[in-house]
Tab-separated table of C-alpha atoms in Angstrom:
chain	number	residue	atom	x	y	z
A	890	UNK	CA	0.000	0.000	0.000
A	891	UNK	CA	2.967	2.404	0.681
A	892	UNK	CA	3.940	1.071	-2.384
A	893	UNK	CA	0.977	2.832	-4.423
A	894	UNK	CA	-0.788	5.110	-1.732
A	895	UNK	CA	-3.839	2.841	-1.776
A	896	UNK	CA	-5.672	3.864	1.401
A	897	UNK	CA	-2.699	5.433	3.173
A	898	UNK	CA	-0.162	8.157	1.984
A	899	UNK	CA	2.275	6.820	-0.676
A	900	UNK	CA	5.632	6.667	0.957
A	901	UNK	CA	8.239	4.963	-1.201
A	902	UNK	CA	11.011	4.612	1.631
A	903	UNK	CA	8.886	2.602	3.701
A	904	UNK	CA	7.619	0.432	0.733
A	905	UNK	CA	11.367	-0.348	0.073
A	906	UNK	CA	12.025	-1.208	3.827
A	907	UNK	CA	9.100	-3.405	3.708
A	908	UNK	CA	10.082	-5.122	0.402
A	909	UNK	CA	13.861	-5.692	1.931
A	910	UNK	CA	12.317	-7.405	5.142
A	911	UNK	CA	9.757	-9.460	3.276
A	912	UNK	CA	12.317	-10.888	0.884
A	913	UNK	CA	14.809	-12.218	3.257
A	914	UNK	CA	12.144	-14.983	2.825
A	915	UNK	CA	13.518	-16.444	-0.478
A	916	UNK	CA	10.310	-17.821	-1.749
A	917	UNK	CA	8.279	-14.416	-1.127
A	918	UNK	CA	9.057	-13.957	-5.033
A	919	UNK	CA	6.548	-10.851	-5.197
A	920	UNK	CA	8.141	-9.550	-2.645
A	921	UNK	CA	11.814	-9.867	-4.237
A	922	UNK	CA	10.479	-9.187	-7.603
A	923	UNK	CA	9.594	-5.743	-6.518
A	924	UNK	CA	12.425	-4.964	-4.418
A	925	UNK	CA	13.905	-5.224	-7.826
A	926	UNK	CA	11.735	-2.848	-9.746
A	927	UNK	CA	12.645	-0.362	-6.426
A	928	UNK	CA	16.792	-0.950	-7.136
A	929	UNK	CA	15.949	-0.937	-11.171
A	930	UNK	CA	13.736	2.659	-11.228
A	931	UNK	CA	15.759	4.201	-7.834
A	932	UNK	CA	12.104	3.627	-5.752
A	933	UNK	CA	13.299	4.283	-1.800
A	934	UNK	CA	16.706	3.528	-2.679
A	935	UNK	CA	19.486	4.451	-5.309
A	936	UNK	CA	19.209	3.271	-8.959
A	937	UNK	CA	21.378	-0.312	-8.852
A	938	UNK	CA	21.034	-2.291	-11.965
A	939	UNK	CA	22.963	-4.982	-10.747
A	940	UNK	CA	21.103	-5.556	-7.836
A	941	UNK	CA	17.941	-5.163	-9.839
A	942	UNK	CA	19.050	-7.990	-12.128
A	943	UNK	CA	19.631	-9.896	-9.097
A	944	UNK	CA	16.197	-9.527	-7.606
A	945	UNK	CA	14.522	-10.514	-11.326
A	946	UNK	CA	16.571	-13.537	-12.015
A	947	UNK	CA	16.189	-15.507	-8.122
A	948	UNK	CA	12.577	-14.393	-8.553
A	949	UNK	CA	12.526	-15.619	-12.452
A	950	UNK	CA	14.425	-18.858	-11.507
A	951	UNK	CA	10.920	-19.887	-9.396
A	952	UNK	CA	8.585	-19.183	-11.672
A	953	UNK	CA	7.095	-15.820	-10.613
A	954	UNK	CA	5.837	-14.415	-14.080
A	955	UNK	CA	6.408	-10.640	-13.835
A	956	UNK	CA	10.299	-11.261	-12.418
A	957	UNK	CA	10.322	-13.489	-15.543
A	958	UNK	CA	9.220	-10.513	-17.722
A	959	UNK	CA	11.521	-7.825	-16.360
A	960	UNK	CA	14.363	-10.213	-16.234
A	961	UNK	CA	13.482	-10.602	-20.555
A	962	UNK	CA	13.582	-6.765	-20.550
A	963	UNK	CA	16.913	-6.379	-18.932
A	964	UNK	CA	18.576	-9.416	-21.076
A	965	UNK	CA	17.050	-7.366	-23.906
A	966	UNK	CA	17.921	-3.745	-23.602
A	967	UNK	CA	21.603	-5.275	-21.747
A	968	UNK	CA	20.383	-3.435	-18.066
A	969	UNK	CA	22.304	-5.311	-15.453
A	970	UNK	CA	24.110	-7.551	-17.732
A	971	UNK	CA	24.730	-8.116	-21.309
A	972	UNK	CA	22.516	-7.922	-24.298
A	973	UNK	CA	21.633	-11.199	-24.658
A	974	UNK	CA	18.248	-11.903	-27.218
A	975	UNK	CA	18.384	-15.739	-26.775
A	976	UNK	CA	17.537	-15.110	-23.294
A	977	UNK	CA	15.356	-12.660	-23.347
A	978	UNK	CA	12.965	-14.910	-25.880
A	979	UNK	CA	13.557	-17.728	-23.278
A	980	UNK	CA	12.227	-15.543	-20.765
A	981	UNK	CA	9.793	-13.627	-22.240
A	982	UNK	CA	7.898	-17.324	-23.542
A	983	UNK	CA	7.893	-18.556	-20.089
A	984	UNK	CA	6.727	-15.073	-18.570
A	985	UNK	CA	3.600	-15.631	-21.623
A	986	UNK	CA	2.361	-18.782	-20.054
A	987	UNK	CA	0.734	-16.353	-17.674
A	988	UNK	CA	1.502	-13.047	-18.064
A	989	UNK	CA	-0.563	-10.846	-20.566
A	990	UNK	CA	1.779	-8.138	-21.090
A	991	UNK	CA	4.502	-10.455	-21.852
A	992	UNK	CA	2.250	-12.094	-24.157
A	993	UNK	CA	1.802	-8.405	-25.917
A	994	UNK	CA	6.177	-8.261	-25.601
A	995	UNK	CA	6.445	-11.245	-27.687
A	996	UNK	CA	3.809	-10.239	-30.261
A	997	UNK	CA	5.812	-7.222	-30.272
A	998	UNK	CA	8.746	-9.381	-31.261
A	999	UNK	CA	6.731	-12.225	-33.677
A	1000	UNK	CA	5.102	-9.562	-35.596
A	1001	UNK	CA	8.423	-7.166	-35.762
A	1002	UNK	CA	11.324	-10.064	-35.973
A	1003	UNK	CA	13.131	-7.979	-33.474
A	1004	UNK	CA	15.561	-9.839	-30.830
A	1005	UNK	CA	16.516	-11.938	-34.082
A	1006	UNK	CA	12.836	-13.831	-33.928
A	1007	UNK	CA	11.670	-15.480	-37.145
A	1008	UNK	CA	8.630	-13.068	-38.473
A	1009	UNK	CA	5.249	-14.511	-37.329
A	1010	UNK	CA	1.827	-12.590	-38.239
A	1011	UNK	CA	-0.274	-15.658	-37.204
A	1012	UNK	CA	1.179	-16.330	-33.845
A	1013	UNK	CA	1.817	-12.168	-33.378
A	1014	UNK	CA	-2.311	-11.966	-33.834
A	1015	UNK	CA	-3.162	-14.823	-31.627
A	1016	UNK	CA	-0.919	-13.652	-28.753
A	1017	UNK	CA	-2.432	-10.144	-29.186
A	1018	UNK	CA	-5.644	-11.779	-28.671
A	1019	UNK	CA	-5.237	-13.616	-25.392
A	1020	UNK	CA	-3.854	-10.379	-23.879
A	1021	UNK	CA	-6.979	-8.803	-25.497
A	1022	UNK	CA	-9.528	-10.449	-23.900
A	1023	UNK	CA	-7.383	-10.408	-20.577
A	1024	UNK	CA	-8.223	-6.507	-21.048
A	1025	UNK	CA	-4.608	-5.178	-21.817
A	1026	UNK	CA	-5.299	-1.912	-23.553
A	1027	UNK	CA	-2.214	-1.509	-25.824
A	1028	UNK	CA	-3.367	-5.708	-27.240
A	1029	UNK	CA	-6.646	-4.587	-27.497
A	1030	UNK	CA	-5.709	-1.333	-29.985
A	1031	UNK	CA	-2.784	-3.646	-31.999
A	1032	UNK	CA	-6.054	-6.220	-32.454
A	1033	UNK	CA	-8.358	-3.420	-33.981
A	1034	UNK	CA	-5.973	-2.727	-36.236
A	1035	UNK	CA	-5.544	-6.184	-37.728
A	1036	UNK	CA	-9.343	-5.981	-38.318
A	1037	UNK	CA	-9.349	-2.544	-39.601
A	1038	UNK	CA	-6.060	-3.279	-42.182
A	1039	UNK	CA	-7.628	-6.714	-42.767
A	1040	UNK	CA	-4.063	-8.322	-42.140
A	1041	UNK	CA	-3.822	-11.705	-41.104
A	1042	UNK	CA	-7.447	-11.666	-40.698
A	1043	UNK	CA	-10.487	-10.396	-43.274
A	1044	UNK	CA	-11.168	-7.031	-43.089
A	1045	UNK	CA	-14.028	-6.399	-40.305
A	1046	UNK	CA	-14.676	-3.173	-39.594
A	1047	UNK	CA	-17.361	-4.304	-36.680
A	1048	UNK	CA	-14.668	-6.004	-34.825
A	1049	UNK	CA	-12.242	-2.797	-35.647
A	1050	UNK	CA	-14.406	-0.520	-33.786
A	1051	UNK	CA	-15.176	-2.837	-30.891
A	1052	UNK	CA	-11.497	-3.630	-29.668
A	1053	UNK	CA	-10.705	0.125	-30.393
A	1054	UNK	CA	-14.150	1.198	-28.379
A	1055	UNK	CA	-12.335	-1.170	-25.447
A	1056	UNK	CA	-9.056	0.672	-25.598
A	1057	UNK	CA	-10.057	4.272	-26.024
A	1058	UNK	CA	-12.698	3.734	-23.037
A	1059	UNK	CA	-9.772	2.615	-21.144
A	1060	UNK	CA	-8.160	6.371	-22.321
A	1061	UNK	CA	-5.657	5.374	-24.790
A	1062	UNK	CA	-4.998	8.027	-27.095
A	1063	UNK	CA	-4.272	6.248	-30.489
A	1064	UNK	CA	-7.722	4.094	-30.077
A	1065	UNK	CA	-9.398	7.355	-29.815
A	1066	UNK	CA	-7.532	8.710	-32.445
A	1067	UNK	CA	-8.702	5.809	-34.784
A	1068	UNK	CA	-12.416	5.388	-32.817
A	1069	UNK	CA	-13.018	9.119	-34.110
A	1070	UNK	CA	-12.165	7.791	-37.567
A	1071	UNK	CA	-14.865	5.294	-37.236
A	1072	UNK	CA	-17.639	7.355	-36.340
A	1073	UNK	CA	-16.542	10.091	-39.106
A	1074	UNK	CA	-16.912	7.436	-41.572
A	1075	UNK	CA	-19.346	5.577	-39.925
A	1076	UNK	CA	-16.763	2.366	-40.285
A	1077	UNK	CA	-18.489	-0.348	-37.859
A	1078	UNK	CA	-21.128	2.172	-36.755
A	1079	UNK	CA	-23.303	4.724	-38.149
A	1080	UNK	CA	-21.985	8.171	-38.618
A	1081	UNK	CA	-21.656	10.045	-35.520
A	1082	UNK	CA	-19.655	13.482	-36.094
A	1083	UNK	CA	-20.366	14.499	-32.758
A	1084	UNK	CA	-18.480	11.356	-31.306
A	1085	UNK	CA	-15.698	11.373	-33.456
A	1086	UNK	CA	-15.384	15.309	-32.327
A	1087	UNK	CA	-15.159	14.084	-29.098
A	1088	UNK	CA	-13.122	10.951	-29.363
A	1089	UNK	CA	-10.477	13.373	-31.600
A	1090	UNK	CA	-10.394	16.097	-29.137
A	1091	UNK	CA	-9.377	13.748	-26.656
A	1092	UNK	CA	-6.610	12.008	-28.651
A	1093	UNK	CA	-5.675	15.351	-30.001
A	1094	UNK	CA	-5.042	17.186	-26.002
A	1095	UNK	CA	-2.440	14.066	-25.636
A	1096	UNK	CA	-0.796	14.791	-28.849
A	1097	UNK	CA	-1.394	12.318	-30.801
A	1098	UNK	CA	-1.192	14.019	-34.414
A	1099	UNK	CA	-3.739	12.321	-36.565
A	1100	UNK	CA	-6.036	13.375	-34.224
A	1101	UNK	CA	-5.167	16.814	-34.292
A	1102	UNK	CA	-5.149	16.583	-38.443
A	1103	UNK	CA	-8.062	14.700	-38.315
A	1104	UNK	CA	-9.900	17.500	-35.961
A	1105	UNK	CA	-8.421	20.291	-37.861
A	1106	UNK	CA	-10.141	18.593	-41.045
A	1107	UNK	CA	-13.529	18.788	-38.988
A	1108	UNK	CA	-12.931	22.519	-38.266
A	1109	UNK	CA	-12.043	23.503	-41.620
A	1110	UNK	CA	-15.276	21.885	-43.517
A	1111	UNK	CA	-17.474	22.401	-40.838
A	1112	UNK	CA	-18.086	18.652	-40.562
A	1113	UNK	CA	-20.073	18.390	-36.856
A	1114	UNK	CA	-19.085	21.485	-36.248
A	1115	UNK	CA	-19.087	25.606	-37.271
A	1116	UNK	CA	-16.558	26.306	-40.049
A	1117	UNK	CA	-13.224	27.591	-37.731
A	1118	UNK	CA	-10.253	27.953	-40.337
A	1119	UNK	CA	-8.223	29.480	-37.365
A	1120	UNK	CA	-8.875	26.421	-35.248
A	1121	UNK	CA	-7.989	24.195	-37.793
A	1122	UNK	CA	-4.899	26.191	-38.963
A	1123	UNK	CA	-3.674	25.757	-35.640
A	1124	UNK	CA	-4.276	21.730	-35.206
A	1125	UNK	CA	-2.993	21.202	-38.797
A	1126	UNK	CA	0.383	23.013	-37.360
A	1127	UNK	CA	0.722	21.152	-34.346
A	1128	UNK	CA	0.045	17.641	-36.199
A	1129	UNK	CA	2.447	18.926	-39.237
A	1130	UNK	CA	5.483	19.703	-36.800
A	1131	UNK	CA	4.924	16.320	-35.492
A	1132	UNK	CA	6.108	14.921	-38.780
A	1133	UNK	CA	1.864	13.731	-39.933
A	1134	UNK	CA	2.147	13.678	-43.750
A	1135	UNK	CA	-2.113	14.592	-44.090
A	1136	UNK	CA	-1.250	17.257	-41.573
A	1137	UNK	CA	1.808	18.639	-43.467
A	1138	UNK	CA	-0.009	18.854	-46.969
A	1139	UNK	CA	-3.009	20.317	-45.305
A	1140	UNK	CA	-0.912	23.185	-43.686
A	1141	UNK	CA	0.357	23.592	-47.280
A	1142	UNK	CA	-2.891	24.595	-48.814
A	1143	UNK	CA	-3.509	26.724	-45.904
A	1144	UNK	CA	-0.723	28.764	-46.191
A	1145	UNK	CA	-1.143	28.556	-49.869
A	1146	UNK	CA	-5.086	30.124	-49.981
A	1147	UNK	CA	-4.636	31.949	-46.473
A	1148	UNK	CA	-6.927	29.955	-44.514
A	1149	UNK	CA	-6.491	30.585	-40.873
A	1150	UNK	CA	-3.376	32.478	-41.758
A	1151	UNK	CA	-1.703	34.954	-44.295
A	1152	UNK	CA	-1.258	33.506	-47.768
A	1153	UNK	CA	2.905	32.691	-47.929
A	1154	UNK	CA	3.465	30.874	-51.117
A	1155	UNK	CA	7.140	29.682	-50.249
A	1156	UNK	CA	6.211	28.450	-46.620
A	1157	UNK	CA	2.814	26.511	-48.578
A	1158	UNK	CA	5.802	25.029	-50.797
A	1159	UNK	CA	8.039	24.369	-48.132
A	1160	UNK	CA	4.755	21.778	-46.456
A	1161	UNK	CA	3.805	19.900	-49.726
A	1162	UNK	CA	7.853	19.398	-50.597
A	1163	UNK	CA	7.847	17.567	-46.812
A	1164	UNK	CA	4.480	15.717	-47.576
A	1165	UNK	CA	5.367	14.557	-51.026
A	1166	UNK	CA	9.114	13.551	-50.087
A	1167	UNK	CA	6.722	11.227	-47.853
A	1168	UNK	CA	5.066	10.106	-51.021
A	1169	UNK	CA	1.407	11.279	-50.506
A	1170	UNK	CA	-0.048	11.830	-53.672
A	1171	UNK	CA	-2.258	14.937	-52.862
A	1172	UNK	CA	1.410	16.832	-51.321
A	1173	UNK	CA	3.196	15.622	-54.797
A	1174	UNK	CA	0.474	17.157	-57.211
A	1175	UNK	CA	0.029	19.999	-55.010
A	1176	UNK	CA	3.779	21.218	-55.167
A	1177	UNK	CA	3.686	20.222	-58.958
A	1178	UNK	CA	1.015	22.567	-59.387
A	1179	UNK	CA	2.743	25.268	-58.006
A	1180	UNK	CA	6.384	24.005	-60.220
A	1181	UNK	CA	3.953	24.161	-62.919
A	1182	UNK	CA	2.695	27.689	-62.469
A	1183	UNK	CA	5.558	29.322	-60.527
A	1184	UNK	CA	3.806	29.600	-57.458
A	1185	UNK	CA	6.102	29.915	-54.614
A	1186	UNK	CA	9.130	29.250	-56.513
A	1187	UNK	CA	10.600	29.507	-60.178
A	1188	UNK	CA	8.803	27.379	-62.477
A	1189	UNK	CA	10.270	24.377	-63.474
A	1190	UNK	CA	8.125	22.343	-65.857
A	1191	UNK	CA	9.964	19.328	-65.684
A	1192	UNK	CA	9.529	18.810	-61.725
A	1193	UNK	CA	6.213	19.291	-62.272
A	1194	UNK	CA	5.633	16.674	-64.797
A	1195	UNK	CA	7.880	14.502	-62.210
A	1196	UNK	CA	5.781	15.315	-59.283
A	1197	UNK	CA	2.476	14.751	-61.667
A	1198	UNK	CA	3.433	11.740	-62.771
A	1199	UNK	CA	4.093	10.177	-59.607
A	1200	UNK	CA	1.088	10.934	-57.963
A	1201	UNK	CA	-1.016	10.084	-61.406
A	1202	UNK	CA	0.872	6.632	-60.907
A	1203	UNK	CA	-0.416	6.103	-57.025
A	1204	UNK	CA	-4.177	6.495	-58.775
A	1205	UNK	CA	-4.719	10.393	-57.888
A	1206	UNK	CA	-7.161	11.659	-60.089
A	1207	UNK	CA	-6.228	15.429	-60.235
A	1208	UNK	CA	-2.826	14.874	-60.934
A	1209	UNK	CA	-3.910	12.345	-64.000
A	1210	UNK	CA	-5.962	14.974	-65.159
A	1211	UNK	CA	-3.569	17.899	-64.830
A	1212	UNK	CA	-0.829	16.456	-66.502
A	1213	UNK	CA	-3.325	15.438	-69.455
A	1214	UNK	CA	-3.842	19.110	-69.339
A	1215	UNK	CA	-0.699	20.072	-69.319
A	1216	UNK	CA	0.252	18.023	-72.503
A	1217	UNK	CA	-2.532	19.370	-74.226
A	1218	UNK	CA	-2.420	23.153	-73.631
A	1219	UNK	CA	0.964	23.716	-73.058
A	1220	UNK	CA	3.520	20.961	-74.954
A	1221	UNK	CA	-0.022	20.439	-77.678
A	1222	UNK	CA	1.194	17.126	-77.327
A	1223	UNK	CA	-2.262	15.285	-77.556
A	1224	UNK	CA	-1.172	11.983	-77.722
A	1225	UNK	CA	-0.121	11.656	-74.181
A	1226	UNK	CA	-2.798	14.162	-73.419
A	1227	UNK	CA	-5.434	11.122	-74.472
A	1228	UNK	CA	-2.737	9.075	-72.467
A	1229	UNK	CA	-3.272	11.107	-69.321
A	1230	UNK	CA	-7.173	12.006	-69.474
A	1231	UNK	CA	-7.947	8.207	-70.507
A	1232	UNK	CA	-6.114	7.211	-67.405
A	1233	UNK	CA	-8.369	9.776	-65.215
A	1234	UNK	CA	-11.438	8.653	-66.683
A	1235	UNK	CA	-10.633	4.770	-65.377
A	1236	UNK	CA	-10.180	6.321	-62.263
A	1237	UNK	CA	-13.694	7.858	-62.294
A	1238	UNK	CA	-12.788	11.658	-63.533
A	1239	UNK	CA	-16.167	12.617	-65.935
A	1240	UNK	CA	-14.543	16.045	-67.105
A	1241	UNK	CA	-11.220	13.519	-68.495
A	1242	UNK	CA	-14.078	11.616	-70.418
A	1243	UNK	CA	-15.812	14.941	-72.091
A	1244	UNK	CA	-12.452	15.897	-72.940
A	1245	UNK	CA	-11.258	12.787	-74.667
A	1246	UNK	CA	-15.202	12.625	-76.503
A	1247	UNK	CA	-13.790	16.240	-77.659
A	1248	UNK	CA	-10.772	14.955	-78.602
């Protein structure tokens, strides 16, 4: 209890006094086990490593399944002793026969192929899913998002939004982050803009950055919500300085039409060369646009047939069409101007189809 402050004042010193005297009894392995995590995290006492090692492995050694899991971490990460992976998988497996969070640890490592372990999807997703239904939050998000990427298993949006319902009502940020998505598309459940306000607010005052992007989006189309372009300019900036590519190209456009802000064309290319270095199609037609037309920069028509041509290739529609345009007005090159607008009109564009019935 001194230990936590559950029902009396939290008093580490004491807690560590009390953990020394109740493991001079060798088989109180809770007891050692946590006089380790005091000499590993400097709880009560003075950071030791050593001694913290100590603690873990004579705890480990008789089966107690968190010693077993903090002596995998410290064979991993080489606290205490040396690096040593072979171990730490030994560990970690026998810490899994009971232990949900070390069943989420060597998910982590199946599904990764860190600590040298053969790649395993399969056995990643069914670990994930004990430690899910034992209610660990972080398995519970990492299993919505096989369902919602439909890897491993089929695409199911239903069970998406139910194991990310679980871990955002349990407050963790990224499950919010992605429950908002559900409810703004109405993935798993019927539209709800008002919940995925909510849920994205939430996500977005931890800092996760697709929330913030994804709120900013709300704010600047008014989607749930009044039409706030200085509102969104701000979330789009936070989420953009966190590295989100959405984020970064949507700052871009803001900066390039002065929404929320002054218009400053070199800043709006300075966002869309970040995004489309990332490889989002929207950033790369955006800056070829403005390579196109000078905006921002000196023209350079050959970036911008670049830029176009990448982001036609990853299926964007505007860039398709605009470098169909470009052939036609500007090189009167109509052959691969029919090349161009025949390739936006597969991907649905109607004005690419008028213009190649013209044509």
């Amino acid at each position: 209890m001194y230990y936590t402050g559950t029902a009396i004042p939290k008093d580490v010193n004491k807690a560590f006094k009390l953990f020394q005297e109740a493991s001079r009894d060798t088989n109180n392995t809770k007891a050692i086990t946590y006089l380790g995590v005091c000499h590993l995290h400097g709880i009560g006492t003075l950071i030791n490593e050593k001694l913290a090692f100590q603690c873990f492995y004579s705890a480990a050694e008789k089966e107690y399944p968190l010693a077993q899991l903090y002596l995998a971490r410290l064979y991993r990460y080489g606290i205490g002793t040396k690096i040593d992976f072979k171990l730490t998988v030994e560990w970690l497996m026998k810490a899994a026969d009971s232990h949900s969070l070390a069943q989420v640890e060597l998910a982590d490592l199946y599904r990764t192929g860190q600590c040298n372990v053969p790649k395993d999807p399969e056995l990643a997703f069914q670990l994930y899913s004990i430690a899910a239904s034992d209610g660990v939050t972080i398995a519970q998000y990492n299993l919505g998002q096989y369902y919602f990427k439909g890897k491993i298993v089929k695409r199911n949006d239903t069970m998406a939004f139910l194991w990310f319902e679980k871990a955002a009502n349990d407050h963790f940020a990224e499950a919010q982050a992605k429950l908002g998505y559900m409810y703004e598309y109405g993935l798993g459940c019927d539209v709800d803009l008002n919940a995925a306000r909510f849920y994205y607010q939430s996500a977005a005052n931890q800092g996760v950055a697709s929330a913030q992007n994804n709120l900013g989006f709300l704010y600047r189309y008014g989607k749930g919500v009044d039409v706030d372009f200085p509102k969104s300019f701000q979330l789009f900036s936070q989420a953009a300085k966190k590295g989100d590519v959405l984020a970064q190209n949507h700052l871009g456009q803001c900066y390039e039409n002065g929404v929320g802000c002054d218009v400053n064309l070199e800043i709006a290319v300075y966002w869309y060369h970040l995004a489309s270095e990332k490889g989002l199609s929207a950033a790369q037609n955006n800056l070829a646009l403005c390579n196109e037309l000078g905006k921002g920069m000196v023209a350079n028509e050959l970036e911008a047939i670049r830029l176009y041509t990448l982001a036609a290739n990853q299926g964007n529609v505007s860039a398709a069409f605009n470098l169909a345009e470009y052939f036609e007005t500007k090189r009167k090159d109509l052959n691969l101007a029919r090349v161009w607008y025949s390739r936006a009109a597969e991907l649905g564009d109607l004005e690419s189809k008028t213009k190649l019935d013209q044509m």
